[in-house]
Coordinates of C-alpha atoms and ligand atoms in Angstrom, one line a residue:
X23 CA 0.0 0.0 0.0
X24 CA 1.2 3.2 -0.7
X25 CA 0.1 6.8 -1.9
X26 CA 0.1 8.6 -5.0
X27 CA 0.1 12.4 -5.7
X28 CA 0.0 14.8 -8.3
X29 CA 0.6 18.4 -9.3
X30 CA 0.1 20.6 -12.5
X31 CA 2.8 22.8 -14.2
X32 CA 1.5 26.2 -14.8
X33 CA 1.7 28.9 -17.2
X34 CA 2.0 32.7 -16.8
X35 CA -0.4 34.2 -18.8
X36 CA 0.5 37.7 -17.2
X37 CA 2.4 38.6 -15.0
X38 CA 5.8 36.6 -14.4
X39 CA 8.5 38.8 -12.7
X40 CA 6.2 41.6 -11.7
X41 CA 4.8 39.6 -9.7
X42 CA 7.8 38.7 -7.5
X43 CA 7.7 42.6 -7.1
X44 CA 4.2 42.7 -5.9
X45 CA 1.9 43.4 -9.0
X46 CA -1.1 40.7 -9.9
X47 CA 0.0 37.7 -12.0
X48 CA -2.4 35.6 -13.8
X49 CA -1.5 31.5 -14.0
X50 CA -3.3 28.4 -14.9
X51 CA -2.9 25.0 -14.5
X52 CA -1.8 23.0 -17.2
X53 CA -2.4 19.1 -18.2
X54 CA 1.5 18.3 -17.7
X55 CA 1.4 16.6 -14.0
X56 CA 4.5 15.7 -11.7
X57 CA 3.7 12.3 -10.3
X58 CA 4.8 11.0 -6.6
X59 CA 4.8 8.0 -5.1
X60 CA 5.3 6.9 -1.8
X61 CA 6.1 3.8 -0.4
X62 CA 7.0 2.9 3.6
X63 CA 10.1 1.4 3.7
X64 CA 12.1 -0.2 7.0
X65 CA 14.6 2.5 7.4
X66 CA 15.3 5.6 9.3
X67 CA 15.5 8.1 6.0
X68 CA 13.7 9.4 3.2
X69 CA 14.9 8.2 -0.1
X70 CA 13.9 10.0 -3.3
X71 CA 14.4 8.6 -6.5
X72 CA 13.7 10.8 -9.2
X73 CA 13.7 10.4 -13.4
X74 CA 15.1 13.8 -14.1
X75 CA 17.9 14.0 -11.1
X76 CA 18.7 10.8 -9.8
X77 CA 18.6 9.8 -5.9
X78 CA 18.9 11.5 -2.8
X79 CA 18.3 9.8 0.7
X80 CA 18.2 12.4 3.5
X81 CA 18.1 11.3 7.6
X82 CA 14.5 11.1 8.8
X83 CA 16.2 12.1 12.8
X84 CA 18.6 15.0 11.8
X85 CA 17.8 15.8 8.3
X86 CA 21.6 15.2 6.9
X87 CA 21.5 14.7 3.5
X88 CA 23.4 11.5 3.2
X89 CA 23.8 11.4 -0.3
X90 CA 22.2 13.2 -3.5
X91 CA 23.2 13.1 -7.1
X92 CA 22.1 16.7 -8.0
X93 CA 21.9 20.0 -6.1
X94 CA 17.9 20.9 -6.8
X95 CA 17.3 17.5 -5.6
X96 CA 19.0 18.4 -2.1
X97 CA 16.4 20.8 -1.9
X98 CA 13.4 18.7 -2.4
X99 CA 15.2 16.2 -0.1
X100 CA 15.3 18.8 2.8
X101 CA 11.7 19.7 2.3
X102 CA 10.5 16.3 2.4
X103 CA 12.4 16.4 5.3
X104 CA 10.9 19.1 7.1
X105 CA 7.5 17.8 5.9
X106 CA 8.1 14.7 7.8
X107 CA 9.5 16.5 10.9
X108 CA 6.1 18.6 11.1
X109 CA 3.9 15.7 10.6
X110 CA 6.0 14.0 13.4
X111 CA 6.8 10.7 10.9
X112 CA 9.4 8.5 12.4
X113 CA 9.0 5.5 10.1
X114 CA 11.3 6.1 6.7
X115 CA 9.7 6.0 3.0
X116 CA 10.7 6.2 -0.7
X117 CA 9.6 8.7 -2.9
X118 CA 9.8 8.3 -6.2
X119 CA 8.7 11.1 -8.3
X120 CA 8.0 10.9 -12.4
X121 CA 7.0 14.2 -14.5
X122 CA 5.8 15.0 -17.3
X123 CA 6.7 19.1 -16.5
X124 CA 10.0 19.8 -18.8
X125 CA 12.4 20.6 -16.0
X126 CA 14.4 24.1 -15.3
X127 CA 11.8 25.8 -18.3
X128 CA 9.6 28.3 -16.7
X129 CA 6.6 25.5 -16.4
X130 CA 7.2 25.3 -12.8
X131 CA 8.5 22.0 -12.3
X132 CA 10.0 22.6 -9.0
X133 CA 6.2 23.7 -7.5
X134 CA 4.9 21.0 -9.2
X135 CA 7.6 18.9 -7.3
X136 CA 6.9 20.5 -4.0
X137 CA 2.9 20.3 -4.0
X138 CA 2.6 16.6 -4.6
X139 CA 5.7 15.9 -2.2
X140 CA 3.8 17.3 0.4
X141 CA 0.4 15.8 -1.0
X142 CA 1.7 12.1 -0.4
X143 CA 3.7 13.4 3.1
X144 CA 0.6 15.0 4.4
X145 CA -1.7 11.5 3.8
X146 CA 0.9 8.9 4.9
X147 CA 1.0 11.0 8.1
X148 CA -3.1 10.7 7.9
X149 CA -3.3 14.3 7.7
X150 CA -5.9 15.8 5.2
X151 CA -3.7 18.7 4.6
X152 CA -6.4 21.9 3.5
X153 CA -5.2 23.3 0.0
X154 CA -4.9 26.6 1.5
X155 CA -2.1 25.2 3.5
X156 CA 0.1 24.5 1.0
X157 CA 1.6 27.9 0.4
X158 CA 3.4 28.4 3.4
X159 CA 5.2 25.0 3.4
X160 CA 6.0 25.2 0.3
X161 CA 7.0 29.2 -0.3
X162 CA 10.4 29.2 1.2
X163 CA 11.8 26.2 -0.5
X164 CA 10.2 27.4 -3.5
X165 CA 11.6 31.3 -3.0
X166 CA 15.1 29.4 -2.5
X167 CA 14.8 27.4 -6.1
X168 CA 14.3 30.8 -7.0
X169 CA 17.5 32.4 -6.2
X170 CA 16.0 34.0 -3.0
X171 CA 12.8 35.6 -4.3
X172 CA 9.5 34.4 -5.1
X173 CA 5.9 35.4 -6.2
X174 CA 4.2 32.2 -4.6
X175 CA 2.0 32.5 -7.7
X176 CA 2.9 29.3 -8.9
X177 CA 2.4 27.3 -5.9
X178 CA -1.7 28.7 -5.9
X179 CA -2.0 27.6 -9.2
X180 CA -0.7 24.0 -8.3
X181 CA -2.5 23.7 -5.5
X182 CA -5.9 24.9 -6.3
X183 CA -5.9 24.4 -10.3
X184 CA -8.4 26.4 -13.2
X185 CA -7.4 30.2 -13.5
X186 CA -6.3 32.5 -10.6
X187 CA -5.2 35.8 -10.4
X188 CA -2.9 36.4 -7.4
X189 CA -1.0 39.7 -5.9
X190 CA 1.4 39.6 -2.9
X191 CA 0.3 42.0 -0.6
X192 CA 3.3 42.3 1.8
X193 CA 6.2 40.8 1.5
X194 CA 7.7 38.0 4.2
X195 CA 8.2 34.4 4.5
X196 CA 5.3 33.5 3.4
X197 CA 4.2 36.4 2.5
X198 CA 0.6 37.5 2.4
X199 CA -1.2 37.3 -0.7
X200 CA -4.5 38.0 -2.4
X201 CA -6.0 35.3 -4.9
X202 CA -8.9 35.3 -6.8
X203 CA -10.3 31.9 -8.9
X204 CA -11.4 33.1 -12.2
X205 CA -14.0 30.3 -13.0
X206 CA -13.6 27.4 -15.7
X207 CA -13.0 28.5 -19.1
X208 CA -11.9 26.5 -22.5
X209 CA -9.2 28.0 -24.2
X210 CA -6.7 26.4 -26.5
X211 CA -2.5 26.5 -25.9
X212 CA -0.2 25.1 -27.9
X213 CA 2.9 25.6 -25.5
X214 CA 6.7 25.3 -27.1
X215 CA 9.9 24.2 -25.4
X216 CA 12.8 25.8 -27.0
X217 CA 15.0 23.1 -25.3
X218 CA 16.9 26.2 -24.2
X219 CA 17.3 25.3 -20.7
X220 CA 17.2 28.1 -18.5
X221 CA 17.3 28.3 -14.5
X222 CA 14.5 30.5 -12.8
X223 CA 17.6 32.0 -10.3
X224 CA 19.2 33.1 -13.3
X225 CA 16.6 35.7 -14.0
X226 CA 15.0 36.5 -10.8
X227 CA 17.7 36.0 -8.8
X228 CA 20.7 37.9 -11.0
X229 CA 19.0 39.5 -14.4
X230 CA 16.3 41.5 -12.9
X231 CA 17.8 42.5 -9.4
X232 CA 20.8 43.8 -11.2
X233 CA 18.6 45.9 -13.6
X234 CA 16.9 47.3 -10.9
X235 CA 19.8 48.5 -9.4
X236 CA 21.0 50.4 -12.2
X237 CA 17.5 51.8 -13.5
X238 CA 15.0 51.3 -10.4
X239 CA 12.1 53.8 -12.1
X240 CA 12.6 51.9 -15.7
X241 CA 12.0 48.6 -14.6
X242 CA 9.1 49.9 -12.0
X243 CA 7.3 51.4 -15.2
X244 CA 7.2 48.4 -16.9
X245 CA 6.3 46.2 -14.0
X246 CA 3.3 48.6 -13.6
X247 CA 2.3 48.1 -17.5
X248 CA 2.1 44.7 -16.9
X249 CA 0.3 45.2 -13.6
X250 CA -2.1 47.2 -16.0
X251 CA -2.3 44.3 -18.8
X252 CA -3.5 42.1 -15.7
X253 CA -6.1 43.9 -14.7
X254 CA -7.6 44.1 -17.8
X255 CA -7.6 40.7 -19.1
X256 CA -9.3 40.0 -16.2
X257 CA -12.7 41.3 -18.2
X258 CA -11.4 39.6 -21.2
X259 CA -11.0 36.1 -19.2
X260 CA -14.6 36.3 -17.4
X261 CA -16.0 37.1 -21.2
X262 CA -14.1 34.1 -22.6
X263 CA -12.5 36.8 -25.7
X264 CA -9.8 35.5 -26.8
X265 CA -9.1 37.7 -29.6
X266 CA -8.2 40.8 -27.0
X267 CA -6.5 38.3 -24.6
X268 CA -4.5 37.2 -27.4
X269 CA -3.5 40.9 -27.9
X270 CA -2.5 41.6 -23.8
X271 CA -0.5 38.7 -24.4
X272 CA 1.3 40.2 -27.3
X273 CA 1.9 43.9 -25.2
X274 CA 2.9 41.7 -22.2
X275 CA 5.8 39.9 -24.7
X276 CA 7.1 43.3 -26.0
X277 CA 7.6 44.7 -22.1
X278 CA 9.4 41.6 -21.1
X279 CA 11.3 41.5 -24.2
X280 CA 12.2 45.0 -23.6
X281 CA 13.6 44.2 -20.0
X282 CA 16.1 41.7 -21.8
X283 CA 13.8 38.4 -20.5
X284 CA 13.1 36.8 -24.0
X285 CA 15.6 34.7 -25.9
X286 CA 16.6 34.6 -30.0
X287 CA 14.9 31.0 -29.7
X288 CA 11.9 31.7 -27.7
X289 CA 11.7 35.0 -30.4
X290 CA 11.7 32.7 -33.3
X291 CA 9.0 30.5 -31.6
X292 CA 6.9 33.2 -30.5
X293 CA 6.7 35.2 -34.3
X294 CA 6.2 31.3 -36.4
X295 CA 3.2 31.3 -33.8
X296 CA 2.1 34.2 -34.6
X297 CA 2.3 34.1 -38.1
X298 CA 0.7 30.7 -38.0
X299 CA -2.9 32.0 -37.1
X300 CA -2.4 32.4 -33.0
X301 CA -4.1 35.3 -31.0
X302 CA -1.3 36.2 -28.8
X303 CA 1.7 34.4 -28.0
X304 CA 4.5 35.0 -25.3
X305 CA 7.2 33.5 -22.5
X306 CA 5.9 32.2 -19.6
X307 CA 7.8 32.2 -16.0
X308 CA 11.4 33.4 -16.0
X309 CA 12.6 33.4 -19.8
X310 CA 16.0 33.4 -21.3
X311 CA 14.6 30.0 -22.7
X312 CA 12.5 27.6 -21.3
X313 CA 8.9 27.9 -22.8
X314 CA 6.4 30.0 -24.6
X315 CA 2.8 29.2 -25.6
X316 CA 0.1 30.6 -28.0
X317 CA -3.1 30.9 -27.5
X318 CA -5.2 29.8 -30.8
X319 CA -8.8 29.6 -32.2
X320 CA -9.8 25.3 -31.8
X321 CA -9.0 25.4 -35.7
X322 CA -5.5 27.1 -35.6
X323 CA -4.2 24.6 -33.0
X324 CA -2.8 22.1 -35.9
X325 CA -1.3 25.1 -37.9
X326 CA 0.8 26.5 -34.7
X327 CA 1.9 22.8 -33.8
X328 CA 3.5 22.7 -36.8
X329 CA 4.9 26.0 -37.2
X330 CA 6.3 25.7 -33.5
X331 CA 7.7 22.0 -34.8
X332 CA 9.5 23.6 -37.5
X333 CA 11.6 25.7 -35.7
X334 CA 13.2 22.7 -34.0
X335 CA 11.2 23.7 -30.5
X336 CA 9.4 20.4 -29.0
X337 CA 5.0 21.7 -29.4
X338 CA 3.2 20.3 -26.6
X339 CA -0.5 20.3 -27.1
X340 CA -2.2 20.6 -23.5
X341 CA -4.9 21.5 -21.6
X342 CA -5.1 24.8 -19.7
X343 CA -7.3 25.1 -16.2
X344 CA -6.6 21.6 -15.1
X345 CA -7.4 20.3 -11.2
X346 CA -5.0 21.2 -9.1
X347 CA -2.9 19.0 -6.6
X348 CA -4.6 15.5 -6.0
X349 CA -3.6 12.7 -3.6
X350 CA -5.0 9.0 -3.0
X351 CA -3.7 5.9 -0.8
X352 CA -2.8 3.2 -4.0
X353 CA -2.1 -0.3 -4.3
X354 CA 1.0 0.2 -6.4
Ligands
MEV11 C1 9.1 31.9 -12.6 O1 8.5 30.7 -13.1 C2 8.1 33.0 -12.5 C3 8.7 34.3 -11.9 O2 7.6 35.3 -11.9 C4 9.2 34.1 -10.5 C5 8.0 34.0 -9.5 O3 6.9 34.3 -9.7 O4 8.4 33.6 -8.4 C6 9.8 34.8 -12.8

């Protein structure tokens, strides 16, 4: 007997970066799920075996990390560590965690990660752990895959699923936030991985800090166009028109591109989209790589599939406004 847990990747649809610096972001599930398993074992430690990054095993009694084949793995080991010190677990498991979220590419694979490791720690300890409860365990591991700073966004969307627009009020660890759930709605993605790896620290944690430093008021203005972007595609989500969110995606790419966030590849994917039929089509999360999506008419899908194929990026068809972070005891 053991339990199984899952969590979406999301997209930004507004939003990314500005966010971290308190203006609204607007993220959505999407069908690409992390997987976790977890199975009691006799020992004192908490093993984690995962596809993308190899094994860890971390001390259940002081939280040592014993051994771990990759550094962002260390991190999910401590947090499954910490998780099993709150809900008092003594007895030692296996994790073993499968995902379908392309790693280190702005679909937040690490929340994804996070959410259903604490979905299957939370049940093995027989806790039913309330969603809203899920953002402060996770924020601070998730604001240190970060480089140090974090919206949170992303770990809402995991946990909760569909739309939802979400602000950080105050800063902190956690810090407080406001989120609103913007209803069911069936719009069509086609998201594109430019296989152009690209570490969220890298941008939030070097890129934009060090543009802030030098031009505070230049960065600030085009955080608060985006905050203005957000606000109204809010109208344009409620009325399911995608024609004008297509276009506040579009003016959401050019401010982004203007801080220096886009990439030649994620460029080249973005204007074959375009030019393929789609509504709007930008970066999602922390750019310089990683993935973009379009947002298409149900007849255009096949058409910016293609185009997206053609430029060598991997198109992944998938749905948008998925459920959120699920958990059940399996016989596996
Ligand atoms: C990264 O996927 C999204 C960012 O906005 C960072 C964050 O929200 O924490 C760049």
């Amino acid at each position: 007997m053991g339990i199984k847990s899952s969590a979406p990747g999301n997209i930004f649809f507004f939003g990314e970066h500005a966010a971290v610096y308190g203006r609204p972001a607007i993220c959505a599930a999407v069908g690409r799920r992390t997987e976790v398993r977890l199975r009691p074992n006799r020992k004192e430690t908490i093993i984690l075996n995962s596809e993308a990054f190899g094994k860890a095993e971390v001390s259940l009694s002081d939280g040592k990390i014993i051994s771990s084949e990759n550094a962002q793995l260390e991190n999910v080991a401590a947090f499954a560590r910490e998780s099993a010190a709150r809900f008092k677990i003594s007895q030692g498991f296996e994790l073993e965690i499968n995902s379908e979220v392309p790693i280190n590419s702005g679909m937040s694979s690490s929340t994804a990660v996070f959410c259903s490791v604490l979905g299957a720690i939370s049940a093995f300890a027989q806790k039913t752990l309330d969603k809203s409860e899920y953002f402060r365990y996770v924020y601070p591991f998730q604001a240190k895959a970060h480089g140090g700073k974090a919206s949170g966004s992303e770990i809402i969307s995991s946990t909760f699923g569909g739309f939802n627009y979400i602000r950080k009020k105050k800063d902190g660890t956690p810090p407080e936030l406001e989120a609103k759930y913007l209803g069911d709605h069936k719009f069509h993605i086609v998201v594109g991985n430019t296989r152009v790896e690209s570490p969220t620290h890298l941008t939030v944690g070097y890129h934009v800090p060090s543009l802030i430093k030098r031009d505070p008021d230049l960065v600030n203005k085009a955080f608060d166009k985006i905050a203005a972007i957000a606000q109204s595609a809010l109208a344009a989500i409620r009325d399911d028109n995608v024609v004008a969110l297509g276009q506040l995606m579009n003016e959401n790419q050019k401010i982004l591109s203007g801080l220096g966030l886009s990439h030649p590849k994620l460029d080249d994917c973005i204007n074959s989209a375009l030019r393929a039929g789609a509504l709007g089509a930008k970066l999602s999360g922390s750019g310089w790589g990683g993935i973009m999506f379009a947002l298409c008419k149900a007849e255009d899908v096949g058409s910016v599939k293609d185009a997206i194929a053609r430029t060598g990026a991997e198109p992944i068809e998938t749905e948008v406004g998925v459920e959120g972070v699920t958990v059940k005891k399996s016989l596996f």
